[in-house]
mmCIF file of C-alpha atoms in Angstrom:
data_model
loop_
_atom_site.group_PDB
_atom_site.id
_atom_site.type_symbol
_atom_site.label_atom_id
_atom_site.label_comp_id
_atom_site.label_asym_id
_atom_site.label_seq_id
_atom_site.Cartn_x
_atom_site.Cartn_y
_atom_site.Cartn_z
ATOM 1 C CA UNK F 26 92.469 149.925 112.146
ATOM 2 C CA UNK F 27 95.636 151.684 110.980
ATOM 3 C CA UNK F 28 94.351 155.043 112.241
ATOM 4 C CA UNK F 29 93.539 153.525 115.615
ATOM 5 C CA UNK F 30 96.991 151.955 115.865
ATOM 6 C CA UNK F 31 98.677 155.218 114.844
ATOM 7 C CA UNK F 32 96.699 157.088 117.509
ATOM 8 C CA UNK F 33 98.196 154.665 120.009
ATOM 9 C CA UNK F 34 101.732 155.422 118.827
ATOM 10 C CA UNK F 35 102.224 152.410 116.536
ATOM 11 C CA UNK F 36 103.533 152.638 112.974
ATOM 12 C CA UNK F 37 101.453 150.121 110.997
ATOM 13 C CA UNK F 38 101.993 149.473 107.321
ATOM 14 C CA UNK F 39 98.859 148.892 105.300
ATOM 15 C CA UNK F 40 99.319 146.411 102.472
ATOM 16 C CA UNK F 41 96.733 147.219 99.822
ATOM 17 C CA UNK F 42 94.509 144.707 98.020
ATOM 18 C CA UNK F 43 96.718 142.409 95.985
ATOM 19 C CA UNK F 44 99.783 144.307 97.178
ATOM 20 C CA UNK F 45 99.007 146.777 94.398
ATOM 21 C CA UNK F 46 100.178 150.343 94.658
ATOM 22 C CA UNK F 47 102.621 152.554 92.774
ATOM 23 C CA UNK F 48 105.322 151.283 95.145
ATOM 24 C CA UNK F 49 104.238 147.674 94.678
ATOM 25 C CA UNK F 50 104.358 148.068 90.888
ATOM 26 C CA UNK F 51 108.054 148.961 91.097
ATOM 27 C CA UNK F 52 109.082 145.277 91.358
ATOM 28 C CA UNK F 53 107.376 144.521 88.074
ATOM 29 C CA UNK F 54 109.060 147.513 86.457
ATOM 30 C CA UNK F 55 112.306 145.653 87.115
ATOM 31 C CA UNK F 56 110.740 142.419 85.869
ATOM 32 C CA UNK F 57 109.843 144.187 82.607
ATOM 33 C CA UNK F 58 113.378 145.549 82.296
ATOM 34 C CA UNK F 59 114.782 142.037 82.757
ATOM 35 C CA UNK F 60 112.371 140.689 80.142
ATOM 36 C CA UNK F 61 113.522 143.342 77.675
ATOM 37 C CA UNK F 62 117.168 142.437 78.379
ATOM 38 C CA UNK F 63 116.582 138.691 78.043
ATOM 39 C CA UNK F 64 114.102 138.834 75.154
ATOM 40 C CA UNK F 65 115.009 141.919 73.089
ATOM 41 C CA UNK F 66 112.527 141.011 70.329
ATOM 42 C CA UNK F 67 109.642 140.652 72.795
ATOM 43 C CA UNK F 68 106.362 141.669 71.208
ATOM 44 C CA UNK F 69 103.887 140.785 73.971
ATOM 45 C CA UNK F 70 104.072 139.903 77.641
ATOM 46 C CA UNK F 71 100.832 138.285 78.836
ATOM 47 C CA UNK F 72 99.851 138.555 82.492
ATOM 48 C CA UNK F 73 96.814 138.076 84.728
ATOM 49 C CA UNK F 74 95.168 141.377 85.626
ATOM 50 C CA UNK F 75 93.739 141.387 89.143
ATOM 51 C CA UNK F 76 94.373 144.419 91.313
ATOM 52 C CA UNK F 77 96.578 146.072 88.673
ATOM 53 C CA UNK F 78 100.079 146.382 90.127
ATOM 54 C CA UNK F 79 101.764 143.618 88.150
ATOM 55 C CA UNK F 80 100.503 144.830 84.799
ATOM 56 C CA UNK F 81 101.267 148.446 85.750
ATOM 57 C CA UNK F 82 104.930 147.695 86.371
ATOM 58 C CA UNK F 83 105.247 145.732 83.138
ATOM 59 C CA UNK F 84 103.530 148.527 81.188
ATOM 60 C CA UNK F 85 105.892 151.098 82.703
ATOM 61 C CA UNK F 86 108.909 149.073 81.553
ATOM 62 C CA UNK F 87 107.661 147.665 78.238
ATOM 63 C CA UNK F 88 105.046 150.158 77.055
ATOM 64 C CA UNK F 89 101.283 149.955 76.698
ATOM 65 C CA UNK F 90 101.432 148.102 73.383
ATOM 66 C CA UNK F 91 103.661 145.306 74.646
ATOM 67 C CA UNK F 92 101.623 144.044 77.605
ATOM 68 C CA UNK F 93 98.367 142.116 77.397
ATOM 69 C CA UNK F 94 96.488 141.924 80.678
ATOM 70 C CA UNK F 95 93.818 139.271 81.085
ATOM 71 C CA UNK F 96 91.148 140.513 83.489
ATOM 72 C CA UNK F 97 90.270 138.009 86.231
ATOM 73 C CA UNK F 98 87.308 139.951 87.611
ATOM 74 C CA UNK F 99 88.882 141.292 90.806
ATOM 75 C CA UNK F 100 87.994 144.937 90.096
ATOM 76 C CA UNK F 101 85.185 146.681 88.262
ATOM 77 C CA UNK F 102 87.675 148.841 86.331
ATOM 78 C CA UNK F 103 91.099 147.180 86.353
ATOM 79 C CA UNK F 104 92.455 149.299 83.493
ATOM 80 C CA UNK F 105 92.016 152.491 85.525
ATOM 81 C CA UNK F 106 93.953 150.886 88.388
ATOM 82 C CA UNK F 107 96.781 149.908 86.022
ATOM 83 C CA UNK F 108 96.950 153.430 84.585
ATOM 84 C CA UNK F 109 97.137 154.969 88.051
ATOM 85 C CA UNK F 110 99.812 152.595 89.350
ATOM 86 C CA UNK F 111 101.946 152.902 86.193
ATOM 87 C CA UNK F 112 101.941 156.706 85.957
ATOM 88 C CA UNK F 113 104.757 157.414 88.471
ATOM 89 C CA UNK F 114 107.089 154.995 86.676
ATOM 90 C CA UNK F 115 106.891 156.093 83.051
ATOM 91 C CA UNK F 116 106.923 159.158 80.839
ATOM 92 C CA UNK F 117 104.483 157.468 78.454
ATOM 93 C CA UNK F 118 100.901 158.577 78.874
ATOM 94 C CA UNK F 119 99.143 155.546 80.281
ATOM 95 C CA UNK F 120 95.375 155.671 79.970
ATOM 96 C CA UNK F 121 92.885 152.858 80.237
ATOM 97 C CA UNK F 122 92.050 153.313 76.528
ATOM 98 C CA UNK F 123 95.673 152.676 75.498
ATOM 99 C CA UNK F 124 96.044 149.489 77.529
ATOM 100 C CA UNK F 125 95.623 146.033 76.028
ATOM 101 C CA UNK F 126 93.111 144.355 78.324
ATOM 102 C CA UNK F 127 91.057 141.241 77.604
ATOM 103 C CA UNK F 128 87.857 141.110 79.611
ATOM 104 C CA UNK F 129 86.490 137.906 78.076
ATOM 105 C CA UNK F 130 87.890 135.460 80.659
ATOM 106 C CA UNK F 131 85.990 136.627 83.765
ATOM 107 C CA UNK F 132 83.083 134.226 83.232
ATOM 108 C CA UNK F 133 80.730 133.990 86.209
ATOM 109 C CA UNK F 134 83.113 136.025 88.345
ATOM 110 C CA UNK F 135 86.352 136.116 90.224
ATOM 111 C CA UNK F 136 85.778 132.988 92.325
ATOM 112 C CA UNK F 137 84.270 130.800 89.581
ATOM 113 C CA UNK F 138 86.334 128.343 87.559
ATOM 114 C CA UNK F 139 85.611 129.035 83.901
ATOM 115 C CA UNK F 140 85.638 126.413 81.156
ATOM 116 C CA UNK F 141 88.533 128.048 79.288
ATOM 117 C CA UNK F 142 90.550 128.369 82.523
ATOM 118 C CA UNK F 143 89.925 124.704 83.332
ATOM 119 C CA UNK F 144 91.124 123.728 79.868
ATOM 120 C CA UNK F 145 94.211 125.923 80.283
ATOM 121 C CA UNK F 146 94.950 124.232 83.631
ATOM 122 C CA UNK F 147 94.813 120.824 82.007
ATOM 123 C CA UNK F 148 96.762 121.832 78.876
ATOM 124 C CA UNK F 149 99.616 123.464 80.797
ATOM 125 C CA UNK F 150 99.925 120.537 83.208
ATOM 126 C CA UNK F 151 99.798 117.844 80.547
ATOM 127 C CA UNK F 152 102.029 119.463 77.937
ATOM 128 C CA UNK F 153 104.510 121.477 79.989
ATOM 129 C CA UNK F 154 104.261 120.193 83.570
ATOM 130 C CA UNK F 155 103.265 123.760 84.474
ATOM 131 C CA UNK F 156 100.837 124.237 87.364
ATOM 132 C CA UNK F 157 98.455 127.157 87.142
ATOM 133 C CA UNK F 158 95.974 128.497 89.653
ATOM 134 C CA UNK F 159 92.301 128.710 88.623
ATOM 135 C CA UNK F 160 91.763 132.408 89.279
ATOM 136 C CA UNK F 161 94.833 134.156 87.846
ATOM 137 C CA UNK F 162 97.290 132.211 85.739
ATOM 138 C CA UNK F 163 94.772 129.777 84.208
ATOM 139 C CA UNK F 164 92.642 132.700 83.051
ATOM 140 C CA UNK F 165 95.745 134.462 81.750
ATOM 141 C CA UNK F 166 96.746 131.416 79.695
ATOM 142 C CA UNK F 167 93.153 131.030 78.460
ATOM 143 C CA UNK F 168 93.271 134.706 77.451
ATOM 144 C CA UNK F 169 96.554 134.155 75.613
ATOM 145 C CA UNK F 170 95.025 131.228 73.708
ATOM 146 C CA UNK F 171 91.987 133.361 72.831
ATOM 147 C CA UNK F 172 94.270 136.204 71.703
ATOM 148 C CA UNK F 173 96.137 133.844 69.379
ATOM 149 C CA UNK F 174 92.836 132.579 67.952
ATOM 150 C CA UNK F 175 91.481 136.076 67.288
ATOM 151 C CA UNK F 176 94.754 137.639 66.124
ATOM 152 C CA UNK F 177 95.440 139.834 69.170
ATOM 153 C CA UNK F 178 98.697 137.902 69.468
ATOM 154 C CA UNK F 179 100.100 136.626 66.196
ATOM 155 C CA UNK F 180 101.739 133.259 65.784
ATOM 156 C CA UNK F 181 105.497 133.605 65.443
ATOM 157 C CA UNK F 182 105.727 136.854 67.414
ATOM 158 C CA UNK F 183 107.920 136.603 70.501
ATOM 159 C CA UNK F 184 105.443 136.281 73.361
ATOM 160 C CA UNK F 185 106.150 135.669 77.044
ATOM 161 C CA UNK F 186 103.591 134.288 79.469
ATOM 162 C CA UNK F 187 104.323 135.823 82.878
ATOM 163 C CA UNK F 188 103.462 133.197 85.500
ATOM 164 C CA UNK F 189 102.837 135.135 88.693
ATOM 165 C CA UNK F 190 102.429 132.183 91.038
ATOM 166 C CA UNK F 191 99.240 131.489 92.884
ATOM 167 C CA UNK F 192 99.840 127.775 93.342
ATOM 168 C CA UNK F 193 98.141 127.678 96.777
ATOM 169 C CA UNK F 194 95.012 128.890 94.981
ATOM 170 C CA UNK F 195 94.941 125.652 93.013
ATOM 171 C CA UNK F 196 94.607 123.546 96.148
ATOM 172 C CA UNK F 197 92.201 125.888 97.932
ATOM 173 C CA UNK F 198 89.702 126.127 95.074
ATOM 174 C CA UNK F 199 86.971 123.474 95.424
ATOM 175 C CA UNK F 200 85.974 123.554 91.737
ATOM 176 C CA UNK F 201 89.598 123.184 90.600
ATOM 177 C CA UNK F 202 90.204 120.264 92.957
ATOM 178 C CA UNK F 203 87.075 118.510 91.682
ATOM 179 C CA UNK F 204 88.124 119.187 88.100
ATOM 180 C CA UNK F 205 91.609 117.817 88.762
ATOM 181 C CA UNK F 206 90.225 114.701 90.418
ATOM 182 C CA UNK F 207 87.891 114.153 87.474
ATOM 183 C CA UNK F 208 90.780 114.648 85.045
ATOM 184 C CA UNK F 209 93.038 112.267 87.013
ATOM 185 C CA UNK F 210 90.353 109.601 86.847
ATOM 186 C CA UNK F 211 90.064 110.045 83.085
ATOM 187 C CA UNK F 212 93.848 109.852 82.791
ATOM 188 C CA UNK F 213 93.983 106.576 84.719
ATOM 189 C CA UNK F 214 91.106 105.087 82.686
ATOM 190 C CA UNK F 215 92.779 106.086 79.400
ATOM 191 C CA UNK F 216 96.108 104.622 80.416
#
């Protein structure tokens, strides 16, 4: 489509999947710099890993050891995407082997609501009034909880959960809506 438009004299801009590109990662480089300024003792920033740009920018600013990406199942090899998008923004060698990526939250796939993500949705809403979406941020929080349980993130270490939005995904996801309605009914029954 872009080639056809260009042939006709137009100047289209192609926005890649998830907005992820080396240019798109630049905004999260600044986000990582702000995190470092605001939380100088930051050990781990936890973020959903979809198309790779968000994690790439954070890795470029904070380093490979300080960012934990929780794979949501959007790409077959998300770590390679992160490495490619981060490279122009850092002198550190970023390879998929050096990245901290959890792949245990994908479940039945990108569009499916997983049990751990559903529990994270409920926990965040009930305890913090924080709304998560079922595909990205709920999986990221479920991955953070799993990392604490298995020692990938240690209790007491300064950890930041990077909430990347996605709220419309909560209301457009049939399984999440059904889960929320079921949970609301249980809440009303329990008082």
